[in-house]
PDB file of C-alpha atoms and ligand atoms in Angstrom:
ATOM      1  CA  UNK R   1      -4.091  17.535 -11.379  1.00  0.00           C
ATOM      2  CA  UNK R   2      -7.308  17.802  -8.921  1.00  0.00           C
ATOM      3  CA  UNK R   3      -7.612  14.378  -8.750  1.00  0.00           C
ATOM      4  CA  UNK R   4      -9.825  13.242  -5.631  1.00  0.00           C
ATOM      5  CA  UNK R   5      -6.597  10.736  -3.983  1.00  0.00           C
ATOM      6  CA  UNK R   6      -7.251   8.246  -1.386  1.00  0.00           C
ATOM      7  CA  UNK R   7      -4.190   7.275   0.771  1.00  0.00           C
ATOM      8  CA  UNK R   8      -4.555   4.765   3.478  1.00  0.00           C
ATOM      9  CA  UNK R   9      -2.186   4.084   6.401  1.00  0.00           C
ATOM     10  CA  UNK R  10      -0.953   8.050   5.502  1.00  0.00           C
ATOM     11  CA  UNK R  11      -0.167   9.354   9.094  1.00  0.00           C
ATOM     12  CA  UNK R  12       3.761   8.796   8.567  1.00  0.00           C
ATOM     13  CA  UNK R  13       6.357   7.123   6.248  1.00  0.00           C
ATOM     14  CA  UNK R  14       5.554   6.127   2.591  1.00  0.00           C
ATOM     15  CA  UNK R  15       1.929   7.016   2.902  1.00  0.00           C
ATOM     16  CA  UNK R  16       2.489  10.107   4.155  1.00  0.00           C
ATOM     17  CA  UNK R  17       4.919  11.013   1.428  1.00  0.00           C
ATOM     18  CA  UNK R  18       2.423   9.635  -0.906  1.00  0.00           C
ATOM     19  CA  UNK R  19       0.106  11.858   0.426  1.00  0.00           C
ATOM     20  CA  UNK R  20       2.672  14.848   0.643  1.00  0.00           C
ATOM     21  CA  UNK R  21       3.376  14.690  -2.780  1.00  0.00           C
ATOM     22  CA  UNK R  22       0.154  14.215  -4.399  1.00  0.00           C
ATOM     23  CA  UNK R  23      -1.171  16.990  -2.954  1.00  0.00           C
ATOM     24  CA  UNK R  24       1.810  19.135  -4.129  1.00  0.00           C
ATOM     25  CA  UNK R  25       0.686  17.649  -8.104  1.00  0.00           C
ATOM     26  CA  UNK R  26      -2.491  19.380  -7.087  1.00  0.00           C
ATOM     27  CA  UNK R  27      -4.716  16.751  -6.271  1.00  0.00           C
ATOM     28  CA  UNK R  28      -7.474  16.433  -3.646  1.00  0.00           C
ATOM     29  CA  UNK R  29      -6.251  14.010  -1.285  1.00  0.00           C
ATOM     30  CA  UNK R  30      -7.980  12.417   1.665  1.00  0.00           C
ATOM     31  CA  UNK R  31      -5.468  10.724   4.278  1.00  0.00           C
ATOM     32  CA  UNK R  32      -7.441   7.356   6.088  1.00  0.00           C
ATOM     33  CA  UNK R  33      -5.531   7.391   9.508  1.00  0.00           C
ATOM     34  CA  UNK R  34      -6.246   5.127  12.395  1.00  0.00           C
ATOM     35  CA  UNK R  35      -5.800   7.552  15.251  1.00  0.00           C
ATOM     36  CA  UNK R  36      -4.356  10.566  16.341  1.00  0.00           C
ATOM     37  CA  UNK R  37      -4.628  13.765  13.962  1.00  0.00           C
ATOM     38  CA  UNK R  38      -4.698  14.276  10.158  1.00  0.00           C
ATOM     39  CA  UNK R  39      -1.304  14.996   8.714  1.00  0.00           C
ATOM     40  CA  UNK R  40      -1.587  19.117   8.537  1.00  0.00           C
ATOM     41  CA  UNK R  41      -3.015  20.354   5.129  1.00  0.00           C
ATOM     42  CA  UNK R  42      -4.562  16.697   4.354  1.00  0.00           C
ATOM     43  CA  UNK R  43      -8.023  15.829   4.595  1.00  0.00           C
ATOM     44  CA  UNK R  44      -7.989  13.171   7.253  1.00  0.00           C
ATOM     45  CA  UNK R  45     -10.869  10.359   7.275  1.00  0.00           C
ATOM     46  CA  UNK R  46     -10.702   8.045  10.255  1.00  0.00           C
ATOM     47  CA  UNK R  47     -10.540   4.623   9.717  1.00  0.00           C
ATOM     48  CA  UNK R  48      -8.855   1.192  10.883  1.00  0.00           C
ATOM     49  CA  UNK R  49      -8.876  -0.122   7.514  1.00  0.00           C
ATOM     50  CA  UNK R  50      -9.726  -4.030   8.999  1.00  0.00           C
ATOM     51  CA  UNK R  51     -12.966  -2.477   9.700  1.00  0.00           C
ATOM     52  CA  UNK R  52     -14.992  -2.478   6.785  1.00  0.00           C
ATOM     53  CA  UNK R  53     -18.017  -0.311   7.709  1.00  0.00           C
ATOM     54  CA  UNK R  54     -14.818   2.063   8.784  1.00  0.00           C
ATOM     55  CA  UNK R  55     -13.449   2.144   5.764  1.00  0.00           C
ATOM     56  CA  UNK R  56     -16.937   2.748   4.139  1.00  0.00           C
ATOM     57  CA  UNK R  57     -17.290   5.743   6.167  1.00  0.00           C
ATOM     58  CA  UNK R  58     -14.313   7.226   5.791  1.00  0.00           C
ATOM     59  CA  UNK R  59     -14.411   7.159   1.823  1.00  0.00           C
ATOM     60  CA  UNK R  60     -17.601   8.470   2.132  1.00  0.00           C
ATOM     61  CA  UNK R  61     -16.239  11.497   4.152  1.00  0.00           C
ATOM     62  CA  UNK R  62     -13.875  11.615   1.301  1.00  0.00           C
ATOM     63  CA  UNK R  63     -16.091  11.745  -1.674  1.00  0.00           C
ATOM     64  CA  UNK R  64     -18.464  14.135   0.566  1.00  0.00           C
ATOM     65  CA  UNK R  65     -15.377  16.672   0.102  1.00  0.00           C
ATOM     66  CA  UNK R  66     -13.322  15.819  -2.961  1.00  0.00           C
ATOM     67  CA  UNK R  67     -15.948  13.703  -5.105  1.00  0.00           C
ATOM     68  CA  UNK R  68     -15.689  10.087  -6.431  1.00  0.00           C
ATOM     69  CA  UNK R  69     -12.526   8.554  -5.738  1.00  0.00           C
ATOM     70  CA  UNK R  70      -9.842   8.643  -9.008  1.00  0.00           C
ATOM     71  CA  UNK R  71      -6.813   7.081  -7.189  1.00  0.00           C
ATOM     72  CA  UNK R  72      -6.600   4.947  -4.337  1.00  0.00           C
ATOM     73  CA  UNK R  73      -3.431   3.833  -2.754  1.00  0.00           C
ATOM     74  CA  UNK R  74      -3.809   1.155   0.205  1.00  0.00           C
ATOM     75  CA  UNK R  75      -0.500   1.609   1.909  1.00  0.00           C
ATOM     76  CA  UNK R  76      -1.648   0.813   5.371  1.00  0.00           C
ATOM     77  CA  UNK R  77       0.663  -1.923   6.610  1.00  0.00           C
ATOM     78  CA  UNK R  78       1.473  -3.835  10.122  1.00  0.00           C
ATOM     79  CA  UNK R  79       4.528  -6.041  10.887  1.00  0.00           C
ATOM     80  CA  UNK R  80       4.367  -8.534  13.601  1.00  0.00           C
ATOM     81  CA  UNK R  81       7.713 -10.425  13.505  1.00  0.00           C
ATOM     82  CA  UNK R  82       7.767 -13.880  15.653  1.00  0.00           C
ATOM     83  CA  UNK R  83       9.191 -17.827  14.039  1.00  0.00           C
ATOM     84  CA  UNK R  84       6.245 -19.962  13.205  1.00  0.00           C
ATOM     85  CA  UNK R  85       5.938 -21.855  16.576  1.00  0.00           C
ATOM     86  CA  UNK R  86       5.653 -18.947  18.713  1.00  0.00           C
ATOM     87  CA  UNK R  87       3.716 -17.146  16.270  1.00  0.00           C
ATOM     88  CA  UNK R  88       0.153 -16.652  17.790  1.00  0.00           C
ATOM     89  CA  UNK R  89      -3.561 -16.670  16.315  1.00  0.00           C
ATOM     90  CA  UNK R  90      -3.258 -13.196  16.995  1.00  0.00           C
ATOM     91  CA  UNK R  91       0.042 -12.368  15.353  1.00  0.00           C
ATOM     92  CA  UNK R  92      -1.306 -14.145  12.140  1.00  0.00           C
ATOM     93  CA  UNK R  93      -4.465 -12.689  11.823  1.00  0.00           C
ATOM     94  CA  UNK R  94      -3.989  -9.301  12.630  1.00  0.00           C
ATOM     95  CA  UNK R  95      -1.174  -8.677   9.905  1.00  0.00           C
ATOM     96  CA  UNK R  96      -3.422 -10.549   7.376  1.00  0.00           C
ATOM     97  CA  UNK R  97      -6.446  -8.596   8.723  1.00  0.00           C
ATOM     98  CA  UNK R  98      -4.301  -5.118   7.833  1.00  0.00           C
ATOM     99  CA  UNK R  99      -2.245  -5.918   5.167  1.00  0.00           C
ATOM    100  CA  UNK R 100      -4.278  -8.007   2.491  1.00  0.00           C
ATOM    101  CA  UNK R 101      -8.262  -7.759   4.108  1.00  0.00           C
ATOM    102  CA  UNK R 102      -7.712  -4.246   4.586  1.00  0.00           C
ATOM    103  CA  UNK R 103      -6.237  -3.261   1.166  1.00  0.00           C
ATOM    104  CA  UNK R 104      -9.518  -5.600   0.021  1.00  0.00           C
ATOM    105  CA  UNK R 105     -11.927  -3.266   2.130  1.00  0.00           C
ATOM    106  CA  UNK R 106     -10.251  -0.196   0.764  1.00  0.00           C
ATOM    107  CA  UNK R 107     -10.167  -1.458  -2.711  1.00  0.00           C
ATOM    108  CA  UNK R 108     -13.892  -2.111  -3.062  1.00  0.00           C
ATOM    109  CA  UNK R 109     -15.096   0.395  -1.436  1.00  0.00           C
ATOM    110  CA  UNK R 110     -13.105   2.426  -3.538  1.00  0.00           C
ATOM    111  CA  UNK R 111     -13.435   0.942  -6.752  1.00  0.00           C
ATOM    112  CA  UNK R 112     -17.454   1.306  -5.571  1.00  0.00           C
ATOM    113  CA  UNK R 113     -16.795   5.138  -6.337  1.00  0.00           C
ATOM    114  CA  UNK R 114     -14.678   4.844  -9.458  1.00  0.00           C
ATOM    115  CA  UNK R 115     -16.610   2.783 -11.202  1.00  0.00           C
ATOM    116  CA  UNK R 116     -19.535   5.537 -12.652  1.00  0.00           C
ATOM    117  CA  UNK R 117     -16.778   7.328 -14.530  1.00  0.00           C
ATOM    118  CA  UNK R 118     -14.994   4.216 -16.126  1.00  0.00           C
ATOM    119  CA  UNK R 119     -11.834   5.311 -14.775  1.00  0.00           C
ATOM    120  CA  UNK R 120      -9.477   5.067 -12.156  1.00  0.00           C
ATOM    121  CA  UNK R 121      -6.144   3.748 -10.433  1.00  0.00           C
ATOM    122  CA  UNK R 122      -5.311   1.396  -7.884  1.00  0.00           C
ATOM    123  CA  UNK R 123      -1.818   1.037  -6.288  1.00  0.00           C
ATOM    124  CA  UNK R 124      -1.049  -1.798  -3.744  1.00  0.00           C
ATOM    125  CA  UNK R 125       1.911  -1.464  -0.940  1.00  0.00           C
ATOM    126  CA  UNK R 126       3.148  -5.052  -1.509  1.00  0.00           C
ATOM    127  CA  UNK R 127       7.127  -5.811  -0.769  1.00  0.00           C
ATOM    128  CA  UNK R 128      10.299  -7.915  -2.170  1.00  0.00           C
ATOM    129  CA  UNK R 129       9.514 -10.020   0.762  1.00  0.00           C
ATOM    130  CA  UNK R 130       6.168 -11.246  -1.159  1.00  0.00           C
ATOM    131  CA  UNK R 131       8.050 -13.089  -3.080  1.00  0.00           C
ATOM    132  CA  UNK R 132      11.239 -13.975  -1.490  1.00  0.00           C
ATOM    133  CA  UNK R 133       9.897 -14.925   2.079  1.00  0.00           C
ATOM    134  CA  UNK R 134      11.519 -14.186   5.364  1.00  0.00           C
ATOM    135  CA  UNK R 135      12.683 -16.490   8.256  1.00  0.00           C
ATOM    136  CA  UNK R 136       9.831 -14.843  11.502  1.00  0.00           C
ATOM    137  CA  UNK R 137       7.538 -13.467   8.952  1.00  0.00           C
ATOM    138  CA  UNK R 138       5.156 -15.764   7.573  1.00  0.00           C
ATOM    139  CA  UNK R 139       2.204 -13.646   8.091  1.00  0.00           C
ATOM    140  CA  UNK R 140       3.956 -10.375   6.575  1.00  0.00           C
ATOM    141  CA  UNK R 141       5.210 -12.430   3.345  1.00  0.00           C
ATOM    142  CA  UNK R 142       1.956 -14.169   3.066  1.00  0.00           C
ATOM    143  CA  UNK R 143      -0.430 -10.772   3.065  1.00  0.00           C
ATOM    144  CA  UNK R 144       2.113  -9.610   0.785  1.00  0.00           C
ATOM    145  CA  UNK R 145       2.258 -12.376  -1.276  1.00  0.00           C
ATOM    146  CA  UNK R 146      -1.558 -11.837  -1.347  1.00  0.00           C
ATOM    147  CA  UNK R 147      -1.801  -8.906  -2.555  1.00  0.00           C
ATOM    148  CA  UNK R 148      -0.425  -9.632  -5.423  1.00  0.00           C
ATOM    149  CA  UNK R 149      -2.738 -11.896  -6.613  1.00  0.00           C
ATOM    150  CA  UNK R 150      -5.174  -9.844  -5.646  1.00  0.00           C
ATOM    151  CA  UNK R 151      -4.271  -7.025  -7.889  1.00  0.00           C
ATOM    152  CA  UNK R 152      -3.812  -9.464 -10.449  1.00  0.00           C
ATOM    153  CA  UNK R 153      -7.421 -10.910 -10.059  1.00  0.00           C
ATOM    154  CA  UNK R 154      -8.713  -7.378 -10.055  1.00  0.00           C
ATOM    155  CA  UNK R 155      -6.802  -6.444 -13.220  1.00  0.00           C
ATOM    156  CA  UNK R 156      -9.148  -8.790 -14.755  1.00  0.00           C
ATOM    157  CA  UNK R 157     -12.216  -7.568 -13.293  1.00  0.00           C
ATOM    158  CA  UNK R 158     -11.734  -4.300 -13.271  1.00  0.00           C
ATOM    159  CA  UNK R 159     -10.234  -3.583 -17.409  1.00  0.00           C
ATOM    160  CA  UNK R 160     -13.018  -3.016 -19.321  1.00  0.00           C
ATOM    161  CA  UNK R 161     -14.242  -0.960 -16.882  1.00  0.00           C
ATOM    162  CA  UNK R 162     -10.999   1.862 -17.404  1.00  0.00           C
ATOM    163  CA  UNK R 163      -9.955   0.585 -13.406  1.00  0.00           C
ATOM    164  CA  UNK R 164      -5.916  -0.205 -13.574  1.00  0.00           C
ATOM    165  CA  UNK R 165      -4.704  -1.985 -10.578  1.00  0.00           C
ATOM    166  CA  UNK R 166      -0.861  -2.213  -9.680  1.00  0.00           C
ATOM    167  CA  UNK R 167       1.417  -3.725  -6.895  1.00  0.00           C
ATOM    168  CA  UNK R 168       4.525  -2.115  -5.915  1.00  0.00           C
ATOM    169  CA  UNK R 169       6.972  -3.897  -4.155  1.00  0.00           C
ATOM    170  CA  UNK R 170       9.479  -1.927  -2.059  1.00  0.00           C
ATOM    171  CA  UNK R 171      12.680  -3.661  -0.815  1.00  0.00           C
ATOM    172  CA  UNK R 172      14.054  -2.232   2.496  1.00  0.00           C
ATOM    173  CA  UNK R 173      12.981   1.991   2.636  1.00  0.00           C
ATOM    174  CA  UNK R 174      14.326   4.041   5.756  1.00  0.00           C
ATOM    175  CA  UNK R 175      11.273   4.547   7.434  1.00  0.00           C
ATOM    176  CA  UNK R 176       9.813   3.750  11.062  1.00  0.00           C
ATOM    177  CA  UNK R 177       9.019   0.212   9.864  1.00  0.00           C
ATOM    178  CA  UNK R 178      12.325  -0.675   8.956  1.00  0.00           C
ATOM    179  CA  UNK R 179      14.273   1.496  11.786  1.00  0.00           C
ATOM    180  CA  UNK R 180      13.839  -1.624  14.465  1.00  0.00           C
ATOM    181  CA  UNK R 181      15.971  -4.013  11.939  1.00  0.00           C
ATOM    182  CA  UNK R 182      18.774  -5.496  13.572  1.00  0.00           C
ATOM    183  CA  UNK R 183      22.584  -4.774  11.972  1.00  0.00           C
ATOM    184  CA  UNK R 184      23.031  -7.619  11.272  1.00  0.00           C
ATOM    185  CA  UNK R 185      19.241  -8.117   9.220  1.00  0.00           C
ATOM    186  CA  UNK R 186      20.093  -5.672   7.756  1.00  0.00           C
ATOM    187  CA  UNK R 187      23.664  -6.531   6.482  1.00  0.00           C
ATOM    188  CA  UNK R 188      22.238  -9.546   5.484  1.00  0.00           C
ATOM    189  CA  UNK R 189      19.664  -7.993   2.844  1.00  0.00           C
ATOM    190  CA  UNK R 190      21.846  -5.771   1.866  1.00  0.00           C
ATOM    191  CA  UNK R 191      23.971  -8.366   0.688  1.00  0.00           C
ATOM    192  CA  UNK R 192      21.351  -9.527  -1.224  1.00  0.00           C
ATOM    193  CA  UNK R 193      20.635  -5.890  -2.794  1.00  0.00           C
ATOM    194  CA  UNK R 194      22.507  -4.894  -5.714  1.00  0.00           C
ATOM    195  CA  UNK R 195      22.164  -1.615  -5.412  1.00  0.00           C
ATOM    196  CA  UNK R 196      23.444  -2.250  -1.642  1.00  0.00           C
ATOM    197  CA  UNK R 197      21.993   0.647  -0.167  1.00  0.00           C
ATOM    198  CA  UNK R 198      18.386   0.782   1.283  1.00  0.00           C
ATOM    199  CA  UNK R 199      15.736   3.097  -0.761  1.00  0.00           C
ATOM    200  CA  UNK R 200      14.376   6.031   0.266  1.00  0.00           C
ATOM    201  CA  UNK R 201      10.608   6.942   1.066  1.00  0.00           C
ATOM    202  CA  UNK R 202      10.770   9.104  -2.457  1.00  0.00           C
ATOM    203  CA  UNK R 203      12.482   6.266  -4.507  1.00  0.00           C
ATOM    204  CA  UNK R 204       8.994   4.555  -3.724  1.00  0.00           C
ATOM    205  CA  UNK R 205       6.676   7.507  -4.056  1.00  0.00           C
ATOM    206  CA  UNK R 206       8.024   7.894  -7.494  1.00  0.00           C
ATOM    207  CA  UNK R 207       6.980   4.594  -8.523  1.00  0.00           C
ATOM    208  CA  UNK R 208       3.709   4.931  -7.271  1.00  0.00           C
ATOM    209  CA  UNK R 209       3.290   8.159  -9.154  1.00  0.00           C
ATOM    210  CA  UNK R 210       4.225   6.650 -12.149  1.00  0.00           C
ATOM    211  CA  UNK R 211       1.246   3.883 -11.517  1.00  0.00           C
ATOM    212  CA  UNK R 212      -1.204   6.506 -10.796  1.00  0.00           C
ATOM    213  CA  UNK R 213      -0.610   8.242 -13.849  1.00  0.00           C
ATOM    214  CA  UNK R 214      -1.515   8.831 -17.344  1.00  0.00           C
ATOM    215  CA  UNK R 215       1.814   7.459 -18.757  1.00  0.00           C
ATOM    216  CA  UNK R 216       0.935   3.945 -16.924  1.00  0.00           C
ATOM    217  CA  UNK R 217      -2.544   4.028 -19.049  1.00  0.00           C
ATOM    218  CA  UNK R 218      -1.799   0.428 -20.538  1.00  0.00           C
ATOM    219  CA  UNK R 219      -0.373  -1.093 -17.696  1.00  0.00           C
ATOM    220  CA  UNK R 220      -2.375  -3.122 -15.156  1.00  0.00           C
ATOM    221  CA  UNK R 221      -2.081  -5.957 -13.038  1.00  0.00           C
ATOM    222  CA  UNK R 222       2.082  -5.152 -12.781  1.00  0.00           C
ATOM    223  CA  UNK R 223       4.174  -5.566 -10.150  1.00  0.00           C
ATOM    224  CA  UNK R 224       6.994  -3.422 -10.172  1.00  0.00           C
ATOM    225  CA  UNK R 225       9.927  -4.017  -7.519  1.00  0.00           C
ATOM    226  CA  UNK R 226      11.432  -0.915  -6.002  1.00  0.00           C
ATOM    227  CA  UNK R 227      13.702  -2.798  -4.002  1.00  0.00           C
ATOM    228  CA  UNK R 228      17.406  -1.698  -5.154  1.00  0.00           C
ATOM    229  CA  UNK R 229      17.369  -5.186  -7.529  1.00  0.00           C
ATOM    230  CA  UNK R 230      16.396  -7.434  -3.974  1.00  0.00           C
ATOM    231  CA  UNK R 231      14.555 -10.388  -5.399  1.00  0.00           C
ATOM    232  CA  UNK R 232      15.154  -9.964  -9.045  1.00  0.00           C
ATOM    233  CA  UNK R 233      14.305 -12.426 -11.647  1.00  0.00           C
ATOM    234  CA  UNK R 234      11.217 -13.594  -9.197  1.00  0.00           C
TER     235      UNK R 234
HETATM  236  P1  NAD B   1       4.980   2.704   8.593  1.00  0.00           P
HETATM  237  O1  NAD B   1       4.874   1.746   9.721  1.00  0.00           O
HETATM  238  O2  NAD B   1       5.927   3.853   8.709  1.00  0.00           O
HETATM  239  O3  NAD B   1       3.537   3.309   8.226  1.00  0.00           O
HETATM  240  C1  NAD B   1       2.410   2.465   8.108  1.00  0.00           C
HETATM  241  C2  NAD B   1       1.170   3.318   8.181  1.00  0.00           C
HETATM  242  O4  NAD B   1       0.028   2.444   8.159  1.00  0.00           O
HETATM  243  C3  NAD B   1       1.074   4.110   9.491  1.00  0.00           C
HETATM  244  O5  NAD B   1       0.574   5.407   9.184  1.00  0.00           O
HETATM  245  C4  NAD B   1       0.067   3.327  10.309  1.00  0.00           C
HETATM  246  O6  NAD B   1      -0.638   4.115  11.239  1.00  0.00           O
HETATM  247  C5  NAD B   1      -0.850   2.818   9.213  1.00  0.00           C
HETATM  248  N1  NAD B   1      -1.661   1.677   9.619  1.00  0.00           N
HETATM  249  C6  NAD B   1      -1.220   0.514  10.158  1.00  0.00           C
HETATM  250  N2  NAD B   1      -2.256  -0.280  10.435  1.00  0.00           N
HETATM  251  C7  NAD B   1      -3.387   0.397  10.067  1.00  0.00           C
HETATM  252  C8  NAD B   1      -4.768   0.084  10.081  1.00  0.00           C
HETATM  253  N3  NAD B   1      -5.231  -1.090  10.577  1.00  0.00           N
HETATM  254  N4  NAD B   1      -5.643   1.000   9.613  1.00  0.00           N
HETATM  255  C9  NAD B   1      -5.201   2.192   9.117  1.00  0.00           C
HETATM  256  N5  NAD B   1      -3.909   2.537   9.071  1.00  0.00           N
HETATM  257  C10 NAD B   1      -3.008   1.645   9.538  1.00  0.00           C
HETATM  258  O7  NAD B   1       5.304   1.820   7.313  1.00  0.00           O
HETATM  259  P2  NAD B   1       6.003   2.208   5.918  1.00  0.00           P
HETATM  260  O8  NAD B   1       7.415   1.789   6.009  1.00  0.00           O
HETATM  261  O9  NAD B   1       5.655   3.591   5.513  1.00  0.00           O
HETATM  262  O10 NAD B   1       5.273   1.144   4.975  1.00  0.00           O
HETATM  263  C11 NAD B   1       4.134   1.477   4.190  1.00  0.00           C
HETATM  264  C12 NAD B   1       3.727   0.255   3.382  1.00  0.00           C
HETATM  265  O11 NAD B   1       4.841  -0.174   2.581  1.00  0.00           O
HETATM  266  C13 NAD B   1       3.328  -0.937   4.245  1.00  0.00           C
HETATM  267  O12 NAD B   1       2.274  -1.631   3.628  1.00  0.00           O
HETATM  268  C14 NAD B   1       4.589  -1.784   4.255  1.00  0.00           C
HETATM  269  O13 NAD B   1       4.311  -3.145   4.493  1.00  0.00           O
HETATM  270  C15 NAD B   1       5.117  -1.531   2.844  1.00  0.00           C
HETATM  271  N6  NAD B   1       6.545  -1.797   2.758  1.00  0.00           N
HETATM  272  C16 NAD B   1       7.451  -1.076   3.475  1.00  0.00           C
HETATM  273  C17 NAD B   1       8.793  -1.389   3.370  1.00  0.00           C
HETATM  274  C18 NAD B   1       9.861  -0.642   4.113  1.00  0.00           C
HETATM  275  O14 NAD B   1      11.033  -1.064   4.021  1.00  0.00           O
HETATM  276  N7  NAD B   1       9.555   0.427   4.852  1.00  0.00           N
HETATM  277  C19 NAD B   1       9.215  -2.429   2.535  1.00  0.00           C
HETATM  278  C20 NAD B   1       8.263  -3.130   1.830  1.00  0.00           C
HETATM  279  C21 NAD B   1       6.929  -2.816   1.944  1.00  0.00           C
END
C-alpha cells in the first residue's frame, strides 16, 4: 500500500510481526529498536522510546527515507513484575516511562508528521490487564490502563484533523514476554479465557491491521480486546 509505517519496540514479538507483515502489504516501514541490529529488510531507526529527543530523531531518520509518517504503531513495551511493597521507584517508573511516556513521545512526534496531510493512524499496544489488574503488576496495569485514556483523549484532538487513534488490548500472546509465566499463572488466566487457549502473535497483528486500515475509517478512540474473551464486558 506504500504507506510510510512506524513500528516501535519492533526488534522481536508482536512488533516485529507488525513490522513483518506490513511490509509484506507493501508499505514503507521503519522499525524504532533500542539496540542491537534492524530486523533484516526493515528500515531500523534507533531509539529508546523514553527518550524523547530519541524518538525525534529516529522519526526523522524515518521520514528522511519513507516521507511523513501515515501509520504509527507504539508497541514498545517493558514488564517489571514485583507486589507493591517491594516494588521500587525504579520498577515503577521505568515501566511507566516505556509503556505510557514512551507511546506519548512516539505519538506526538508522530502525529507532528501526519498532521500536513490530514490523515493518518495511530494504534496503541495496551492489554486485558488494563482493565482487569494483576496481583505484582501495578505499574504494567497502570501504563496500560493509561494508554487508554490516552488514545481516548487524542481521539478528540486529533478527529477533525483525519488522525484515528486506537488501543488494542491483547490477552496472553506466545511471545518472549509471556514465555517466563509460571504454570500455574498461566492456568489461572486461562481459566479466565473463554477461548482457553493463549493467542498468537498473528491473532494480534490482524487486529492491528484492521485499525490501520481503510475499513476502520470511522472508528477512533476504540479499544478492541484481542484477548480470547479475557476481561469481557469491562
Ligand atoms: P516483547 O518483550 O517480545 O517485545 C517488546 C519489544 O519492545 C522489544 O522489541 C523490545 O526491545 C522493545 N522495547 C522495550 N522497551 C523499549 C524502549 N524503551 N524503547 C524501544 N523499544 C523498547 O513483547 P511483546 O509480547 O511482543 O509485546 C508487545 C506489546 O504488546 C507490549 O507493549 C506489551 O505490553 C503488549 N502486550 C503483550 C502481551 C503478550 O501476552 N505478549 C499481552 C498484552 C499486551
Amino acid at each position: 500500500m506504500n504507506r510510510s509505517v512506524f513500528v516501535t519496540g519492533g526488534s522481536r514479538g508482536i512488533g516485529l510481526a507488525v513490522a513483518r507483515a506490513f511490509a509484506a502489504d507493501g508499505d514503507k516501514v521503519a522499525v524504532c529498536h533500542r539496540s542491537g541490529n534492524p530486523p533484516e529488510g526493515l528500515l531500523g531507526v534507533k531509539a529508546d522510546v523514553a527518550e524523547p529527543a530519541e524518538v525525534e530523531r529516529a522519526v526523522r531518520e524515518a521520514e528522511a527515507e519513507h516521507g511523513a509518517v501515515e501509520v504509527l504503531v507504539a508497541n514498545a513495551g517493558i514488564t517489571q513484575d514485583t507486589p507493591l511493597l517491594r516494588m521500587s521507584d525504579q520498577q515503577f517508573g521505568d515501566v511507566l516511562a516505556t509503556n505510557l511516556t514512551g507511546a506519548f513521545n512516539a505519538v506526538r512526534t508522530a502525529v507532528r508528521s501526519m498532521l500536513p496531510a490530514r490523515r493518518g493512524r495511530v494504534v496503541l499496544l495496551s492489554s486485558a490487564l488494563g482493565f482487569l489488574g494483576a496481583p505484582g503488576q501495578t505499574n504494567y496495569a497502570a501504563s496500560k490502563a493509561g494508554l487508554m485514556g490516552l488514545a481516548r483523549s487524542l481521539a478528540w484532538e486529533l478527529g477533525d484533523r483525519g488522525i484515528t487513534v486506537n488501543v488494542v488490548a491483547p490477552g496472553i500472546i506466545s511471545t518472549d514476554m509471556t514465555a517466563a509465566l509460571s504454570e500455574r499463572r498461566m492456568d489461572d488466566v486461562m481459566r479466565m479465557t473463554p477461548l482457553g487457549r493463549p493467542g498468537t502473535v498473528d491473532e494480534v497483528v490482524a487486529a492491528i491491521r484492521f485499525l490501520a486500515s481503510e475499513d476502520a475509517s470511522y472508528i477512533t478512540g476504540a479499544v478492541l480486546p484481542v484477548s480470547g474473551g479475557l476481561g469481557m464486558g469491562h
